[in-house]
PDB file of C-alpha atoms and ligand atoms in Angstrom:
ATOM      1  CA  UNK Y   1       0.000   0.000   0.000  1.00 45.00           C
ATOM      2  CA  UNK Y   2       1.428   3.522  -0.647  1.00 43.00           C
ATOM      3  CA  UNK Y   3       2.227   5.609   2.578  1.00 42.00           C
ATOM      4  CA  UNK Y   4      -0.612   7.720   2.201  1.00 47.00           C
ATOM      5  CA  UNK Y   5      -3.036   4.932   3.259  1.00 50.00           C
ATOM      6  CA  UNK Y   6      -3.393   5.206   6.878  1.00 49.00           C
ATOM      7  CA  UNK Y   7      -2.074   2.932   9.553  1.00 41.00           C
ATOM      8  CA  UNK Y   8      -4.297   1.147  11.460  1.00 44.00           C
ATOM      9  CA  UNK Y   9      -6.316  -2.086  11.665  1.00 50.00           C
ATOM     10  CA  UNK Y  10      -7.100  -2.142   7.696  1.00 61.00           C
ATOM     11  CA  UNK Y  11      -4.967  -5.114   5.824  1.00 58.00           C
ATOM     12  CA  UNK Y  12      -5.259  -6.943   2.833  1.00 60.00           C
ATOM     13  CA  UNK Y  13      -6.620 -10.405   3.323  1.00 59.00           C
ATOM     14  CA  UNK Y  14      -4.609 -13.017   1.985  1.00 53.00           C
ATOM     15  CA  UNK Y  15      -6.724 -14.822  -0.471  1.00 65.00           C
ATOM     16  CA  UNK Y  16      -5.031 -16.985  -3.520  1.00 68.00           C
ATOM     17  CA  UNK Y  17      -4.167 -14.406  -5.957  1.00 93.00           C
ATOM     18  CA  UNK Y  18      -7.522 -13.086  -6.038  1.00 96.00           C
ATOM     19  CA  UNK Y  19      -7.235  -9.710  -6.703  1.00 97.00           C
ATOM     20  CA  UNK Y  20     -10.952  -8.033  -7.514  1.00 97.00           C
ATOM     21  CA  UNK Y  21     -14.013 -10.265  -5.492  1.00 97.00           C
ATOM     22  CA  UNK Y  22     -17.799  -9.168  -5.476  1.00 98.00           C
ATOM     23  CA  UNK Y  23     -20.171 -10.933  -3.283  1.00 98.00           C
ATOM     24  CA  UNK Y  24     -24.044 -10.242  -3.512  1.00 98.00           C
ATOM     25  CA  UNK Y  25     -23.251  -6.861  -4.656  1.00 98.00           C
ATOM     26  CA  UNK Y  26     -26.434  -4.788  -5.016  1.00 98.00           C
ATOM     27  CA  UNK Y  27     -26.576  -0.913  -6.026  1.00 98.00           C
ATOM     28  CA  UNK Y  28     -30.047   1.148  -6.132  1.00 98.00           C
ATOM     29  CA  UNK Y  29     -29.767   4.628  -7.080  1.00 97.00           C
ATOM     30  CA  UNK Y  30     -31.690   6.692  -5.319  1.00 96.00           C
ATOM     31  CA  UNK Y  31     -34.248   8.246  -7.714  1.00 95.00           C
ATOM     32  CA  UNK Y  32     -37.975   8.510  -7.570  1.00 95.00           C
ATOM     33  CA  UNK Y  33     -38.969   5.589  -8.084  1.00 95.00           C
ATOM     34  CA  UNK Y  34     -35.078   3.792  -7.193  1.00 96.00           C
ATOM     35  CA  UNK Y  35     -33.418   2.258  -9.844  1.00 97.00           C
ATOM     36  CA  UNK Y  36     -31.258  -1.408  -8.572  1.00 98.00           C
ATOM     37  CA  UNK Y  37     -28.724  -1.133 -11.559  1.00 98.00           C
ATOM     38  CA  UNK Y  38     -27.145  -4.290  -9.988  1.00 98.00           C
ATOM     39  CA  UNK Y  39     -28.899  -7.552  -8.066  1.00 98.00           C
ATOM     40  CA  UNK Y  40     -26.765 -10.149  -5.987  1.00 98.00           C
ATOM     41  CA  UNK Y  41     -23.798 -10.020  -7.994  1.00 98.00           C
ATOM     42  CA  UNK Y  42     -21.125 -12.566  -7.461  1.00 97.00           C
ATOM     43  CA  UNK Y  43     -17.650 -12.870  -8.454  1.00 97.00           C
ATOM     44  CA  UNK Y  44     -13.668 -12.927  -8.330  1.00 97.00           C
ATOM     45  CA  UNK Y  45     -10.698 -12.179 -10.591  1.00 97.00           C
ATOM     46  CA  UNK Y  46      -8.075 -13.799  -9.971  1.00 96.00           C
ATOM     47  CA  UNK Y  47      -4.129 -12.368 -11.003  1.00 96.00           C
ATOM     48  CA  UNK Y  48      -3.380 -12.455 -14.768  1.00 97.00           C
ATOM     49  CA  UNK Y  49      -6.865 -13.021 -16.107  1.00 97.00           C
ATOM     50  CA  UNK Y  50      -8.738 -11.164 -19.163  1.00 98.00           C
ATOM     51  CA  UNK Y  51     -12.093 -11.310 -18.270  1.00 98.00           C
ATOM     52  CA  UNK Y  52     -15.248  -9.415 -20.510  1.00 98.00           C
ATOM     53  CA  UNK Y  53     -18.182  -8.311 -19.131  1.00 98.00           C
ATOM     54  CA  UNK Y  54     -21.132  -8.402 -21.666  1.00 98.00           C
ATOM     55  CA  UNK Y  55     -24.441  -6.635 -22.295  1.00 97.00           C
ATOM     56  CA  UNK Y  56     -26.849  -4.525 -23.756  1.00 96.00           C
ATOM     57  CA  UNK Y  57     -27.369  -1.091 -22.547  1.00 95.00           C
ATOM     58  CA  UNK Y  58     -28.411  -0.345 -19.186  1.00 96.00           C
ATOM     59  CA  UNK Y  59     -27.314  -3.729 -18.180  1.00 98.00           C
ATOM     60  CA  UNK Y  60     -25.480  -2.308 -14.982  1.00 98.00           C
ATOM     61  CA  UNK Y  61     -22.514  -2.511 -17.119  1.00 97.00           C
ATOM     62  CA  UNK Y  62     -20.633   1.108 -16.134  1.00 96.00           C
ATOM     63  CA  UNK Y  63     -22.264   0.880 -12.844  1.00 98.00           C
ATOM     64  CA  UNK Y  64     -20.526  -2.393 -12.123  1.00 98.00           C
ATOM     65  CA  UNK Y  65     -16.970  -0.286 -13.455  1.00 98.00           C
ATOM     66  CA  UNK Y  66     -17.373   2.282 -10.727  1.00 97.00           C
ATOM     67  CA  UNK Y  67     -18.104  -0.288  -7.864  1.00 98.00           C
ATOM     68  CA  UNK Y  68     -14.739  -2.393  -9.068  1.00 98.00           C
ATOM     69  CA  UNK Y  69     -13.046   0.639  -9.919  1.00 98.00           C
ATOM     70  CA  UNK Y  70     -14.093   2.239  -6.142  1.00 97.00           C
ATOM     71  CA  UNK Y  71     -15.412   5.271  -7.397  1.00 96.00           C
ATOM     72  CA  UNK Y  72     -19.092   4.410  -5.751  1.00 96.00           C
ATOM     73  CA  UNK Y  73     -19.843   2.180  -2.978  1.00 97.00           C
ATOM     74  CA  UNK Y  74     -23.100  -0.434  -3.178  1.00 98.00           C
ATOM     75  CA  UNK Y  75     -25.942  -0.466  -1.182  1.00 98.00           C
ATOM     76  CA  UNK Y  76     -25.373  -3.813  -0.569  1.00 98.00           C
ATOM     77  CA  UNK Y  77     -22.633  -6.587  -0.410  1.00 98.00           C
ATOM     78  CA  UNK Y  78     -19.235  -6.856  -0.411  1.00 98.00           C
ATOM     79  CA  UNK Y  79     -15.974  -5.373  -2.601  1.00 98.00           C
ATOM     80  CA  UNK Y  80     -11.899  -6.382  -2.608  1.00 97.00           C
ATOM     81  CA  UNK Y  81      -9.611  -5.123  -3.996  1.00 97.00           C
ATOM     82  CA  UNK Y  82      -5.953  -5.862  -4.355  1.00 95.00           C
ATOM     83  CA  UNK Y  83      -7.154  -7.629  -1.413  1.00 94.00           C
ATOM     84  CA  UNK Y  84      -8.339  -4.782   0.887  1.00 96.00           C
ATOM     85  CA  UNK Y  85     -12.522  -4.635   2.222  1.00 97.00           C
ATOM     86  CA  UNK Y  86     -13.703  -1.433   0.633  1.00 97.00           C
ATOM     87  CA  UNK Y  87     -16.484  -1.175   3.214  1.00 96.00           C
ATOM     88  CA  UNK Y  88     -13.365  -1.013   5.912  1.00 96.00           C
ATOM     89  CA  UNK Y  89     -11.747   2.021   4.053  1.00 97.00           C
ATOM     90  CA  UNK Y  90     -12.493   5.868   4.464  1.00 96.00           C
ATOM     91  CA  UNK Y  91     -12.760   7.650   0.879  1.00 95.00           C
ATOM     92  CA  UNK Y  92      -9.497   8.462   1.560  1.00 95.00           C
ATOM     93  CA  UNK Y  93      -7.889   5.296   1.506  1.00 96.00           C
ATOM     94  CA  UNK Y  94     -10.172   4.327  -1.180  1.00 96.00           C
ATOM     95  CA  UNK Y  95      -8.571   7.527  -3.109  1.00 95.00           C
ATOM     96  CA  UNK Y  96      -4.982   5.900  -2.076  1.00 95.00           C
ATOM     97  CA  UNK Y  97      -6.105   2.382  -2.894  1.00 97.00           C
ATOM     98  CA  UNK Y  98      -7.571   3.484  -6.781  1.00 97.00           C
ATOM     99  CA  UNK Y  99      -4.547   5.345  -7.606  1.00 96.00           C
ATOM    100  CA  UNK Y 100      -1.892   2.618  -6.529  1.00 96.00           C
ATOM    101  CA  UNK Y 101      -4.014  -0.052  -8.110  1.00 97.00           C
ATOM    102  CA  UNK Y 102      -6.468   0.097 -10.465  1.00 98.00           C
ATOM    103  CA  UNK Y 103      -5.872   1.366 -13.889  1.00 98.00           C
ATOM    104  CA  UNK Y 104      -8.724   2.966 -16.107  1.00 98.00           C
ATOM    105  CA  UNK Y 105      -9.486   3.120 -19.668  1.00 97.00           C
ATOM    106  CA  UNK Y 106     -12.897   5.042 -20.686  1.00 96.00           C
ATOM    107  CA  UNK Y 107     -15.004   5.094 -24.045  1.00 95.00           C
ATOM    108  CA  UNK Y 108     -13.692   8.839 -24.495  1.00 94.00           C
ATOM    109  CA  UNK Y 109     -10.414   8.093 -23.668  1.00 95.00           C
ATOM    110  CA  UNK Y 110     -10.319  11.300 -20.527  1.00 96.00           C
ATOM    111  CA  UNK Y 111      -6.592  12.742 -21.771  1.00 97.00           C
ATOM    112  CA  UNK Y 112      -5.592  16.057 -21.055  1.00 96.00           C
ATOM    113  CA  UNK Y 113      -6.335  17.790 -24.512  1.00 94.00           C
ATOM    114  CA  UNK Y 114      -3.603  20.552 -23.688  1.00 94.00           C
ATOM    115  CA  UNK Y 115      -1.006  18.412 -22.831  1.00 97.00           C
ATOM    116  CA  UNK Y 116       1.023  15.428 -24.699  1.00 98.00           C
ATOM    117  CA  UNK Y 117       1.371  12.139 -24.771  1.00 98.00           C
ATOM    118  CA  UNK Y 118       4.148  11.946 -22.418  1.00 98.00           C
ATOM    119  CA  UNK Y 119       2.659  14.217 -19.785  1.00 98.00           C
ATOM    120  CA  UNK Y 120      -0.830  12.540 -20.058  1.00 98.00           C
ATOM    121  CA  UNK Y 121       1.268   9.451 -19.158  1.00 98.00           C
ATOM    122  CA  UNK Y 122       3.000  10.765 -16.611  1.00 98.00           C
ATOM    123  CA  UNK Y 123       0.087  12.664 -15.081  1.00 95.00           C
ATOM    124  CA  UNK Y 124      -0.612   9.014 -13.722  1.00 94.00           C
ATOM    125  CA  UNK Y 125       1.564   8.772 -11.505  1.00 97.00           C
ATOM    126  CA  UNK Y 126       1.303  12.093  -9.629  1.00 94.00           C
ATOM    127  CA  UNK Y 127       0.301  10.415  -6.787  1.00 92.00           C
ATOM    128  CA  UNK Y 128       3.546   8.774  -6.058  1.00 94.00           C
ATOM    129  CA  UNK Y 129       5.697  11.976  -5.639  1.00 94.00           C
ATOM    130  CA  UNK Y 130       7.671  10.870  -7.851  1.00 97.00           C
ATOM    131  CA  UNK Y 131       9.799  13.819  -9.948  1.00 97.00           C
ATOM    132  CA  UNK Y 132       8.585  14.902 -12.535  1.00 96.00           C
ATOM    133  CA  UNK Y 133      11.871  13.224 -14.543  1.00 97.00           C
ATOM    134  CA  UNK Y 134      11.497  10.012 -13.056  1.00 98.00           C
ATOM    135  CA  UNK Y 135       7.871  10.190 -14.174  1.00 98.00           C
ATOM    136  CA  UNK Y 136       8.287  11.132 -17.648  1.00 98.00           C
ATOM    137  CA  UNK Y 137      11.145   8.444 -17.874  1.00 98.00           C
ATOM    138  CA  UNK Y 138       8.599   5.813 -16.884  1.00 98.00           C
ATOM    139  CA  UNK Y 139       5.310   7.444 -18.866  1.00 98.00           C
ATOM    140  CA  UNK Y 140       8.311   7.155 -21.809  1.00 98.00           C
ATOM    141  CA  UNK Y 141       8.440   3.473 -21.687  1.00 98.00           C
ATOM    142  CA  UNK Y 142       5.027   2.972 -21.197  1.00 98.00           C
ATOM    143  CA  UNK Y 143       4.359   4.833 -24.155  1.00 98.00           C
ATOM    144  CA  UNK Y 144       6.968   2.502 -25.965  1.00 98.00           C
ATOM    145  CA  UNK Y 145       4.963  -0.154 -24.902  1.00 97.00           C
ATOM    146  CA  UNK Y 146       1.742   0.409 -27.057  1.00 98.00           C
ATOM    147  CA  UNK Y 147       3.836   1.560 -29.680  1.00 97.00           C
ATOM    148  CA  UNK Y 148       3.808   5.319 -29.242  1.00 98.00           C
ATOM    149  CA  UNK Y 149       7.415   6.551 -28.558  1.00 97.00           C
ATOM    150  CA  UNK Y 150       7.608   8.479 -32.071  1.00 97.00           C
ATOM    151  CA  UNK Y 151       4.150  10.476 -30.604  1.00 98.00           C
ATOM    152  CA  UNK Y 152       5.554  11.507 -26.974  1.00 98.00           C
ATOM    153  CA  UNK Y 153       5.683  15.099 -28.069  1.00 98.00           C
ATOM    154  CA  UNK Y 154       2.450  15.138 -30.029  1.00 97.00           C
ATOM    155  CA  UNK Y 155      -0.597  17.025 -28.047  1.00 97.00           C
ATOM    156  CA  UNK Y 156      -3.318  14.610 -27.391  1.00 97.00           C
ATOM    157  CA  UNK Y 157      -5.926  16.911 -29.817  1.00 95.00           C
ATOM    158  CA  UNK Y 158      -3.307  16.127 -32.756  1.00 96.00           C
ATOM    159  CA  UNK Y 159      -3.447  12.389 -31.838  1.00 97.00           C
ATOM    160  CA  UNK Y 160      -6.038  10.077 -33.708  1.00 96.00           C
ATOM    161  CA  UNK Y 161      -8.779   8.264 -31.988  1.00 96.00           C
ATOM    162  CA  UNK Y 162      -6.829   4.774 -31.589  1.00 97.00           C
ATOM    163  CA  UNK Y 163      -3.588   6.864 -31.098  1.00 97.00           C
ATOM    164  CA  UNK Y 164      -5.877   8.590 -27.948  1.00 97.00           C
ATOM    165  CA  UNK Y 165      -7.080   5.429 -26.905  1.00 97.00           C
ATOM    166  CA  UNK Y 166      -2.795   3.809 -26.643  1.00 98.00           C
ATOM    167  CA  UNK Y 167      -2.224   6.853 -24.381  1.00 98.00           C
ATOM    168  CA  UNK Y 168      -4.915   6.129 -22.445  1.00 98.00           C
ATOM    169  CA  UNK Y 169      -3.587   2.359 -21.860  1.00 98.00           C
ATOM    170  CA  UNK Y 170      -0.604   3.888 -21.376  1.00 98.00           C
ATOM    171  CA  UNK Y 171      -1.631   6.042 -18.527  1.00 98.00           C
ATOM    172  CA  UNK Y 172      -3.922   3.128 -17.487  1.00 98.00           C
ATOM    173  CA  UNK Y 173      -0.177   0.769 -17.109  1.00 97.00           C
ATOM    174  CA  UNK Y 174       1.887   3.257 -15.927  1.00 98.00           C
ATOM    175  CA  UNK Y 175       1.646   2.912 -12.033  1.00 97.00           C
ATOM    176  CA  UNK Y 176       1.934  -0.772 -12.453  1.00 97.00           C
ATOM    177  CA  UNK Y 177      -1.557  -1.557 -11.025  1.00 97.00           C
ATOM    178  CA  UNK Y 178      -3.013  -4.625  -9.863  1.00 97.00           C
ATOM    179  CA  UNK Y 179      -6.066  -4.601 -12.350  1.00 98.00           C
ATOM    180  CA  UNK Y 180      -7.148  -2.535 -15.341  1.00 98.00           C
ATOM    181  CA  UNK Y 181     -10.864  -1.451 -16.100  1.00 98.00           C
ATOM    182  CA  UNK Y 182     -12.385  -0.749 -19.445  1.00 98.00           C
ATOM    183  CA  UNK Y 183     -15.326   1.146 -19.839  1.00 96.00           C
ATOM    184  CA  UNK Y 184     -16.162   0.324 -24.006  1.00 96.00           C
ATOM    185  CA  UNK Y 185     -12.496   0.835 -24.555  1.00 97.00           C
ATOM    186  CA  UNK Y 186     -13.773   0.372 -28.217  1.00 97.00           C
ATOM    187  CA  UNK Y 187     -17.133   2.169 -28.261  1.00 96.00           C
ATOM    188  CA  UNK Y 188     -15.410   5.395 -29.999  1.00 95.00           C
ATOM    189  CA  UNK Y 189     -12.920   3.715 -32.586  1.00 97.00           C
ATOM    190  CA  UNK Y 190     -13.545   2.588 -36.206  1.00 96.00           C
ATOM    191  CA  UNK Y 191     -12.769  -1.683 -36.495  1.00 96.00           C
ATOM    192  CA  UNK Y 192      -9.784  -1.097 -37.737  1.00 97.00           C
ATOM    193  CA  UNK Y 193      -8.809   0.771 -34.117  1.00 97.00           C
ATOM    194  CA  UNK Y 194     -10.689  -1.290 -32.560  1.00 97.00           C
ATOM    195  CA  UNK Y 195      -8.960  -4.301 -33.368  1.00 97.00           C
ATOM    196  CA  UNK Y 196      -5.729  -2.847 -32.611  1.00 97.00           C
ATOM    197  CA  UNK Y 197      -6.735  -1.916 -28.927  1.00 98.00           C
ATOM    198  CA  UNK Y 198      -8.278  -5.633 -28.573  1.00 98.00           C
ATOM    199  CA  UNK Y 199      -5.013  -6.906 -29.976  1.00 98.00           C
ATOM    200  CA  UNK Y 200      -3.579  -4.556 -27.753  1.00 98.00           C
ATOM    201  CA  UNK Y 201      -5.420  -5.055 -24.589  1.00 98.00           C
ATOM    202  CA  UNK Y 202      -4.409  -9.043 -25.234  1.00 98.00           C
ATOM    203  CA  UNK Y 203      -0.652  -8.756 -26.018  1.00 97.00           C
ATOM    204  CA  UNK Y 204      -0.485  -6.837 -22.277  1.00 98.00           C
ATOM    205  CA  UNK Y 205      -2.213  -9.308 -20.549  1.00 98.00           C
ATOM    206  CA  UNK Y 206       0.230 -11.632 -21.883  1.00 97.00           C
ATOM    207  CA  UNK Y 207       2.731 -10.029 -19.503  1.00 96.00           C
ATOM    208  CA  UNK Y 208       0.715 -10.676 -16.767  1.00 96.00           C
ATOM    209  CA  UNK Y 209      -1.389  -7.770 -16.416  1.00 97.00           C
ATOM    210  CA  UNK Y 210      -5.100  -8.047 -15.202  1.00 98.00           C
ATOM    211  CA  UNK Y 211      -7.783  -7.021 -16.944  1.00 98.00           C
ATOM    212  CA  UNK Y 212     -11.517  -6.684 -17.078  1.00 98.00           C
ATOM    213  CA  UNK Y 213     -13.021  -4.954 -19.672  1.00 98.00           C
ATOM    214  CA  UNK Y 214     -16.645  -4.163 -20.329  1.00 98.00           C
ATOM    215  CA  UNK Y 215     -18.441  -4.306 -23.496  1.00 97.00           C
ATOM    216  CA  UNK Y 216     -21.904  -4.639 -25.508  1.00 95.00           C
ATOM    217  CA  UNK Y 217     -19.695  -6.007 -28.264  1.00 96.00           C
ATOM    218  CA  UNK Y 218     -20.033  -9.757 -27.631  1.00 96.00           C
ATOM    219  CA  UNK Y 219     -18.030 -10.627 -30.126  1.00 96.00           C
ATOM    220  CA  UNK Y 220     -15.154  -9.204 -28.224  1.00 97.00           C
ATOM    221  CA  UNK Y 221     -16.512 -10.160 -24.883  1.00 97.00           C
ATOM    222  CA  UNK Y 222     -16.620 -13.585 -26.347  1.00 96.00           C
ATOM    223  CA  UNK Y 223     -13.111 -14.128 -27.914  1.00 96.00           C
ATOM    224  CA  UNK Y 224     -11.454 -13.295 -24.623  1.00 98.00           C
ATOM    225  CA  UNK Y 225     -10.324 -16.254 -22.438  1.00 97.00           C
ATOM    226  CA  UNK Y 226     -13.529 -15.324 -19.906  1.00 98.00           C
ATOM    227  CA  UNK Y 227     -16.559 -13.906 -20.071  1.00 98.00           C
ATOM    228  CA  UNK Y 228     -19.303 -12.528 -17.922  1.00 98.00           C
ATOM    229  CA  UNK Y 229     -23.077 -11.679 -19.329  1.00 98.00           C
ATOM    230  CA  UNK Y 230     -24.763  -9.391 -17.394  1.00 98.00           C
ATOM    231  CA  UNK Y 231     -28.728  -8.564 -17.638  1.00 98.00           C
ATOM    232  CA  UNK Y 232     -30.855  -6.072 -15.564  1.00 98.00           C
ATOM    233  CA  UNK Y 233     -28.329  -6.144 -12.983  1.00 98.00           C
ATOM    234  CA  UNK Y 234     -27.763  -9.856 -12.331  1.00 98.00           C
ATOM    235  CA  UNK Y 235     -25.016 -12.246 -14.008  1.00 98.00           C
ATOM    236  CA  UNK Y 236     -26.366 -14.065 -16.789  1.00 98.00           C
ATOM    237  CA  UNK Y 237     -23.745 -16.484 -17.400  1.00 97.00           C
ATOM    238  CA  UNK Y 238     -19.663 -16.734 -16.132  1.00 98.00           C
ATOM    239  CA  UNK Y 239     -17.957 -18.977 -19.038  1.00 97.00           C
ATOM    240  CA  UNK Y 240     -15.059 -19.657 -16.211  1.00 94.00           C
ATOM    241  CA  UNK Y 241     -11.895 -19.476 -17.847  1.00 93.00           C
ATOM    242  CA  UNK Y 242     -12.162 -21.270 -20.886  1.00 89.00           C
TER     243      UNK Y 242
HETATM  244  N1  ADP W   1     -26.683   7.985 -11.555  1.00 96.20           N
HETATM  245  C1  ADP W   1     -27.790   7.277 -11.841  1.00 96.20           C
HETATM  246  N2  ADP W   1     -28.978   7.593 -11.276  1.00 96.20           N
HETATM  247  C2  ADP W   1     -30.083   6.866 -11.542  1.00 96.20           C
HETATM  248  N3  ADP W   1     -30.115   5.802 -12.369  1.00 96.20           N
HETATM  249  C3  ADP W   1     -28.964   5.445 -12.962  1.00 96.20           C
HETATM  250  C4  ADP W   1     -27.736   6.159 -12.744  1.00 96.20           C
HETATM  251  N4  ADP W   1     -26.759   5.569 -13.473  1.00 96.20           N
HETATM  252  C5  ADP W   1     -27.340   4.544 -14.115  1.00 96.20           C
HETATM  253  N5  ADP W   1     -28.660   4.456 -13.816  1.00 96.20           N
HETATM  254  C6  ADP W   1     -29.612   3.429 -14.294  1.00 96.20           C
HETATM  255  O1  ADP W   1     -29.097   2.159 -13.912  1.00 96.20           O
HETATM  256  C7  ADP W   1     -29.269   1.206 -14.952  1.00 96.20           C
HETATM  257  C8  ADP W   1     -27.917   0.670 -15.382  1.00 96.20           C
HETATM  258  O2  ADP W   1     -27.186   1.713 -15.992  1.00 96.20           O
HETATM  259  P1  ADP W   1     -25.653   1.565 -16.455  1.00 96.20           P
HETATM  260  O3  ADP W   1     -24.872   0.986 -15.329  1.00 96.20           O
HETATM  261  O4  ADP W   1     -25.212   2.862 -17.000  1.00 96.20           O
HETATM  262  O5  ADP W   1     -25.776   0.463 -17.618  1.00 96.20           O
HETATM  263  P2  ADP W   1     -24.906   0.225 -18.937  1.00 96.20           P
HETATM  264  O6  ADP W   1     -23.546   0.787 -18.723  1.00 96.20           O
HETATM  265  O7  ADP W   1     -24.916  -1.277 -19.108  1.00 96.20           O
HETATM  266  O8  ADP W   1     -25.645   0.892 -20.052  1.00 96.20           O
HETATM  267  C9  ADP W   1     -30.040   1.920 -16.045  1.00 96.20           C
HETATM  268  O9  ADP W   1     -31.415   1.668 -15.844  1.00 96.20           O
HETATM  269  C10 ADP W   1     -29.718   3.376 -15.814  1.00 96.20           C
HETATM  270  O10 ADP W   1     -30.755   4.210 -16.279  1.00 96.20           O
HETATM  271 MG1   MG W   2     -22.302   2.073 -19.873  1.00 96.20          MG
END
């Protein structure tokens, strides 16, 4: 955990290399009448998986990325992460436990449009007080990583849409996180792009990096090595790792 989490009696819990669990996770938004975007959901990810998450819209899909991704807390259930009981952390420590492990990658991509590729990269990892050198060194390989080091210098409004969406894994990788979320990581690039960032997403993971990425493309949900189908809130169907 970084320093800024606070000491106390909050520790991981040891648990075989599971790093993202739900159990009976339930979230009702508080509107007139309440909406349950989720019902009773149930699962785990364990280290070095790709796992899709399937279905149409308003499926519970993005409202299931901000309960893994900590940025919203269920009504009901329980959430680990990385080990750690979200219900046991303050929003701080939630802020401290997002930043030093959980990568994101959203639809429209969420890059600084003043600044380049290299500081967009490097931007992640702000929290670390790292220098800024240090930071730019590592947002440099990163970059080199989804094939990007001849656009460091290029402003993210010059980039293309698939160039965008490499800065945004990128950014997503740089902190070395224990999982990456998707949010349609596709849902603003042409098939060509689209392809690439699939074929991206897959060549990563083949260094070990986690991933779950959400989709109402089933034919990419279905081509990775697990997938989850999610309908009016509930799971569907879990392939298991195939
Ligand atoms: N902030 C919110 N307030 C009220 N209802 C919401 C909110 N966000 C989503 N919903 C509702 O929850 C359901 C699931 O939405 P969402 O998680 O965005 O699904 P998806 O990403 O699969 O389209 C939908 O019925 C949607 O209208
Ligand atoms: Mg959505």
């Amino acid at each position: 955990m970084t320093t800024t989490m606070s000491a106390g009696a909050v520790a991981p819990v040891p648990g075989a290399g599971v790093v993202l669990s739900l159990h009976g996770v339930t979230k009702e938004y508080p509107t007139t009448p309440p909406v349950r975007a989720l019902q009773g959901v149930d699962f785990a990810v364990t280290e070095g998986e790709l796992v899709g998450v399937v279905g149409p819209s308003g499926s519970g899909k993005s409202t299931l990325l901000h309960i893994m991704g900590t940025l919203d807390r269920p009504t009901a259930g329980e959430v680990t992460v990385a080990g750690y009981n979200l219900a046991d952390l303050s929003d701080k420590d939630l802020s401290a436990l997002r930043s030093r492990h959980i990568g994101f990658v959203f639809q429209q991509f969420h890059l600084l449009s003043g600044y380049t590729a290299l500081d967009n990269v490097a931007d992640g990892l702000l929290y670390t007080g790292m220098n800024v050198a240090t930071r730019r060194g590592l947002a440099h390989r990163a970059l080199a990583r989804v094939g990007l080091e001849h656009r460091l210098d290029h402003v993210a409004t010059k980039l293309s849409g698939g160039e965008r969406q490499r800065v945004a894994v990128a950014r997503a990788l740089v902190g070395s996180p224990s999982i990456v979320l998707a949010d349609e990581p596709t849902g603003n690039l042409d098939s060509k792009n689209s392809d690439a960032i699939v074929d991206l997403i897959r060549q990563i993971n083949g260094d070990g990096v986690t991933f779950v990425v959400i989709t109402h493309n089933r034919e990419i949900a279905e081509a990775f090595p697990r997938t989850i189908g999610l309908r009016d809130g509930q799971i569907e169907y879990d392939s298991g790792v195939r």
